[in-house]
Amino acid sequence: MNDIVDVDIEAELVTQVAALAAAGGSVEVVGSGSKRFYGESLDTLPMEVAAHSGIIDYDPAELVITLRAGCRLREVEALLAEHRQMFGFEAPHFGPEATIGGMVASGLAGPRRGFAGNIRDFVLGVKMLDGRGEVLQFGGRVIKNVAGFDLSRVLVGSLGTLGVILEVSIRVVPMYAIETTLAFEHSSADAHIRWVNELGSQPFPLSASAWHDGTSRLRLSGSEQGVNQAIAELGGERVKFDWAELREQKHDLFVLEQPLTRVSLPPASVDLVPGRPQWIEWGGAQRWLSGEVDVAALREKAVTLGGSVCAFRGHATDVAVFHPLAPTMLKLQRSIKSSLDPAGIFNSGRIYPGL
Amino acid sequence: MSQSLREKLAAEFRKFLPTENVVDQSTSLAAYECDGLSAYRETPLLVLLPETIEQVQQVMRICHQQRLPVVSRGAGTSLSGGALPHPEGVVLSLAKMKRILKVDTLSRLAVVEPGVRNLAISEAVKSLGLYYAPDPSSQIACSIGGNVAENAGGVHCLKYGLTLHNILALKLVGVDGEIFEVDQRSLHNDGYDLMPLLVGSEGMLAIVVEVTVKLLPIPRCARVVMGVFDSVEMAGDSVAAIIAEGIIPAGIEMMDNPAIRAAEDFVHAGYPIDAEAVLICELDGTEEEVVAQIELVEGVLQRGGAVDTRLARDEAERLLFWSGRKAAFPAVGRISPDYYCIDGTIPRKALSRVLTGIRELSAEYGLPVANVFHAGDGNLHPLILYDSNNEGELERTEELGSKILQLCIQCGGTITGEHGVGVEKLGEMCIQFGEAERNQFHAIRECFDPLRLLNPGKAIPTLARCAEFNSMHVHQGKVPHPDIERF
């Protein structure tokens, strides 16, 4: 039925971490390495975890899949598609061997995020290995569960700094019946932002939006009747648009030689860089800039609007990748890391100093 | 606690709170002795009702300095004793902070104070074509701050999510009186995502003083179809079959025969009182979409063995179909002197095993059980009927409830889907989680509250508590279910 290999290396991983905890030392937890660029670079030895693979439980009618973190995202998506299901957050792969663990740890979501939840919203439970070499389980395998602090969801986007994700249970969603993309002309970013946010107040089956170079693209996904009615009401031009290409940052704007900057803002916020080429996704919440940027100045502007700026890729090493936290918040977050990884074994410094 | 300490503290709080916002008279304190779980009662030292964030900060600074336990309270509708007072601490009621501060139509959000009632938000934005999705049964009374503390659900959360999924930002006051914020309006988060820790933390990590909620467009059309079944198993299988069609209903609820009878007797919704189970399935979207899906669902129900399917003819009948389900708890309250509501979640495929188990336990304990079930997400609410005037019956009821929750864990489920642990399910937490996980929960708590002043004694059992629980439940030298995965 599926190509997902079944290999359980939990015992070996436990032994490795226990040895590290006893001897002291730190590692960089690495799956396939597809998202290794994301975050501050580390010069510690890699700890390879991608071999820990296999489906633990998948009953499509329960809308939940439980799998080992080394499963390849590509293969899991294929398995879900066989049952006309999918992940609801359209995560980028950034490499053919991208793993489920890397997807959860990076917390990166794709075009659908603007209109559905992020990865955190779909994670239901984890089995993880902490910095003492102890195996812990949080959350569960059911959709509704409020027993205990929800640490499983805190792991989403923690970039491997809290421990090794061994298994994860994720809620899945049914595949839409039909999908189509409409194009509209909006000469300015601000015109697009206003238009797409006004659309959000109406119950259209929106599943993605993107603006670039004067053109807004709007993706509709849902039932045949729902999508067709929306097309009739919205007008626009039906176009072919490769959302996967945008998700994987294969578009011309994302040239690898140039620094790439991600600006996150409350969706209806004004354009911070009028006239500059950019991709605006997620109804205005996620904006990509290519080329040299004064990150500090941009951060100052974004903060006043409730947003933040990530020096996503290819920036000078003296620019902090992630938007700095307030000192009290950083202190709190460090204490959370220490509670799971007291000796700082895992990916320390990936997000912020000490985190 | 001595009266003189109470008086001394009351005077101190009255330096910045209006006199009537410091409750110190025993007759008035009695109103705060319990929440929705009325079997547990305790008198607090004082009840404080701040009206501003600054007042909350001042209260917290004093409590922190004086090492006073603080139990925060919204509308007091918790069904797990989450707002049970601490005898040596204060109750911090957020009930007077009930203003809707801002509604932003373009960004589809509302900024509200914690004491705003859940339903009041949807009512306030209805004219804009928007609503706030989570709708716990107590939505007419319960507050948004309490919803955040409990990660409240409701009948529509399979499609629209729990409280966590509908919150964009929180402003909180920490145990030391300092303000901190988690702002995810940008759909992004820097550093660790603390939202899932704070939402559902049962008042143990911080005091929620401002909530930014997501507003959704009201669907153009919503229709309800009811399926009538001769067996709960067939009804359960039909839920799986609907989901296999790729449909996520806006709500899908099941009731068993005792619940159907009680509800019909109360609201006359037209439920068939001889049926073993009814399924109430709501579909929403555009007119054409809903018509097509209703047809699909009716077909699934008929193929699944429904003896009858009924489509609500109009909006009035749609609301009538729902009224029985929404009034199921008070309906059961009418046929029994007392009832005790359980809140376990199971994988849906375990439904018939769990219902059979509940029937056997019900017979063993001689206590009737009616079942209502958020069938889409596996959240089961068995209602145990009992009479607290009969000596020992409450204790037997609690024991039966505990057995039902243990059955949920055995089937791969959890001891609480939406009501929280509170004081009620501390014992079962010892079964669901191992010692290492429980230690981690305590460690997380101490990151926020090193002195353990916020809602002490709730949600996470101590080692001693688990030792006691296990010793009570040891049978033939074995702790219950040593074989289960503690997941």
Coordinates of C-alpha atoms in Angstrom, one line a residue, chain A residues 57 59 61-63 113-114 120-121 125-126 132 134-151 153-154 158 161-162 169 171 174 194 197-198 200-204 223 225-226 229 233 262 264-268 282 285 305-308 323 325 329 332-333 335-337 339-340 351-352 355, chain B residues 105-108 130 150-151 154 157-158 162 164-165 180-181 183-188 190-197 201 205 217-218 220 240 243 246 248 286 288-289 292 345-349 374 377 379 412-421 429 432-433 436-437 440-441 443-445 447-448 460 485-487:
Chain A
D57 CA -1.5 4.0 13.3
D59 CA -7.4 4.8 10.3
A61 CA -12.2 7.4 9.5
E62 CA -10.6 8.7 12.7
L63 CA -9.0 11.6 10.9
R113 CA -2.0 28.6 6.3
G114 CA -3.6 32.0 5.6
R120 CA 0.4 23.4 15.8
D121 CA -3.3 23.5 15.3
G125 CA 0.3 14.4 20.6
V126 CA 3.9 13.5 20.6
R132 CA 17.8 13.4 30.3
E134 CA 13.8 10.0 29.1
V135 CA 11.0 9.1 26.8
L136 CA 7.9 11.4 27.4
Q137 CA 4.4 11.4 25.8
F138 CA 2.2 14.4 25.7
G139 CA -1.2 15.0 24.2
G140 CA -2.9 11.9 22.6
R141 CA -4.3 10.5 19.5
V142 CA -7.8 12.0 19.7
I143 CA -9.0 15.3 18.4
K144 CA -10.2 16.7 21.7
N145 CA -8.0 16.4 24.7
V146 CA -7.3 18.9 27.5
A147 CA -5.5 16.7 30.0
G148 CA -2.2 18.1 31.1
F149 CA -0.2 21.0 29.7
D150 CA -0.1 20.7 25.9
L151 CA 3.6 20.3 25.4
R153 CA 2.1 21.6 20.4
V154 CA 4.9 23.6 21.9
S158 CA 10.9 24.7 18.4
T161 CA 15.8 22.7 20.8
L162 CA 13.5 20.9 23.3
S169 CA -0.1 12.2 16.0
R171 CA -5.1 15.4 12.6
P174 CA -10.5 15.4 3.8
R194 CA -7.5 45.5 1.4
N197 CA -9.1 41.0 3.7
E198 CA -12.6 42.3 2.7
G200 CA -12.3 37.2 4.3
S201 CA -15.5 38.5 5.8
Q202 CA -17.5 36.5 3.4
P203 CA -17.9 32.7 3.5
F204 CA -16.0 31.9 0.4
S223 CA -17.2 21.2 -2.9
Q225 CA -21.1 23.7 -5.7
G226 CA -19.3 25.9 -3.2
Q229 CA -20.8 29.6 -6.7
E233 CA -19.6 35.8 -7.5
R262 CA 10.1 37.1 5.8
S264 CA 5.0 38.6 9.3
L265 CA 2.2 41.1 10.0
P266 CA -1.4 41.2 11.0
P267 CA -2.9 40.5 7.6
A268 CA -4.6 43.9 7.0
W282 CA -1.7 34.4 3.7
A285 CA 0.2 38.0 6.9
L305 CA 2.0 46.9 13.8
G306 CA 2.2 43.7 15.9
G307 CA 4.5 41.9 13.5
S308 CA 8.0 40.6 13.2
H323 CA 13.0 38.6 15.6
L325 CA 12.2 38.6 22.1
M329 CA 10.0 36.6 27.5
L332 CA 10.8 32.5 30.4
Q333 CA 11.5 30.6 27.2
S335 CA 13.5 28.2 31.6
I336 CA 11.1 26.1 29.4
K337 CA 14.1 24.8 27.4
S339 CA 13.0 22.1 32.0
L340 CA 13.3 19.7 29.1
I351 CA 16.7 30.2 17.8
Y352 CA 18.2 32.7 20.2
L355 CA 17.5 28.7 23.1
Chain B
T105 CA -14.2 44.0 10.7
L106 CA -11.4 44.1 8.1
S107 CA -9.1 42.0 10.3
R108 CA -12.0 39.9 11.5
L130 CA -19.5 37.5 11.7
E150 CA -10.2 25.4 29.9
N151 CA -9.6 25.4 26.1
G154 CA -18.6 22.8 21.9
C157 CA -15.4 22.2 17.1
L158 CA -14.9 19.2 14.7
L162 CA -11.4 24.5 20.0
L164 CA -7.0 27.4 21.0
H165 CA -7.8 27.5 17.3
F180 CA 3.2 39.7 29.2
E181 CA 1.6 39.1 25.8
D183 CA 0.5 38.0 19.9
Q184 CA -0.2 35.8 16.9
R185 CA -2.3 38.1 14.8
S186 CA 0.5 37.9 12.2
L187 CA -0.1 34.1 12.0
H188 CA 3.4 33.8 13.2
D190 CA 8.7 34.1 17.6
G191 CA 10.5 31.7 19.9
Y192 CA 8.4 28.9 21.5
D193 CA 4.7 29.0 20.8
L194 CA 3.3 29.5 24.3
M195 CA -0.4 29.7 23.2
P196 CA -1.0 26.0 23.5
L197 CA 0.4 26.0 27.0
S201 CA -3.7 25.8 31.6
L205 CA 0.3 29.8 34.6
P217 CA -18.1 34.8 8.5
I218 CA -21.5 33.4 9.3
R220 CA -25.0 31.4 4.4
A240 CA -17.4 7.2 10.2
I243 CA -16.5 11.4 7.2
G246 CA -15.0 13.6 2.7
I248 CA -16.8 17.5 7.8
T286 CA -23.6 27.9 0.5
E288 CA -26.3 24.6 -3.2
E289 CA -23.4 23.0 -1.3
A292 CA -25.9 18.5 -2.2
T345 CA -12.7 11.2 24.6
I346 CA -12.2 8.0 22.7
P347 CA -11.2 7.0 19.1
R348 CA -14.6 6.8 17.5
K349 CA -14.0 3.2 16.5
H374 CA -19.9 14.8 20.3
D377 CA -14.5 14.1 17.6
N379 CA -16.0 13.3 23.0
G412 CA -6.6 4.9 23.5
G413 CA -8.6 8.0 24.6
T414 CA -8.3 10.7 27.3
I415 CA -9.9 11.6 30.6
T416 CA -11.0 15.0 29.5
G417 CA -12.0 16.4 26.1
E418 CA -13.2 19.8 27.1
H419 CA -14.1 20.1 30.8
G420 CA -10.5 20.2 32.2
V421 CA -8.9 18.2 35.0
M429 CA -4.2 12.0 35.7
Q432 CA -3.1 8.7 31.9
F433 CA 0.4 10.1 32.5
A436 CA 8.1 11.6 34.2
E437 CA 5.3 13.4 32.3
Q440 CA 7.5 17.8 33.5
F441 CA 4.1 19.4 34.0
A443 CA 8.4 21.9 35.9
I444 CA 6.5 23.9 33.3
R445 CA 4.3 25.3 35.9
C447 CA 8.7 28.3 34.8
F448 CA 5.7 30.6 35.1
I460 CA -1.7 18.2 37.9
E485 CA 0.3 2.9 26.9
R486 CA 0.3 6.1 28.9
F487 CA -0.6 8.3 26.1

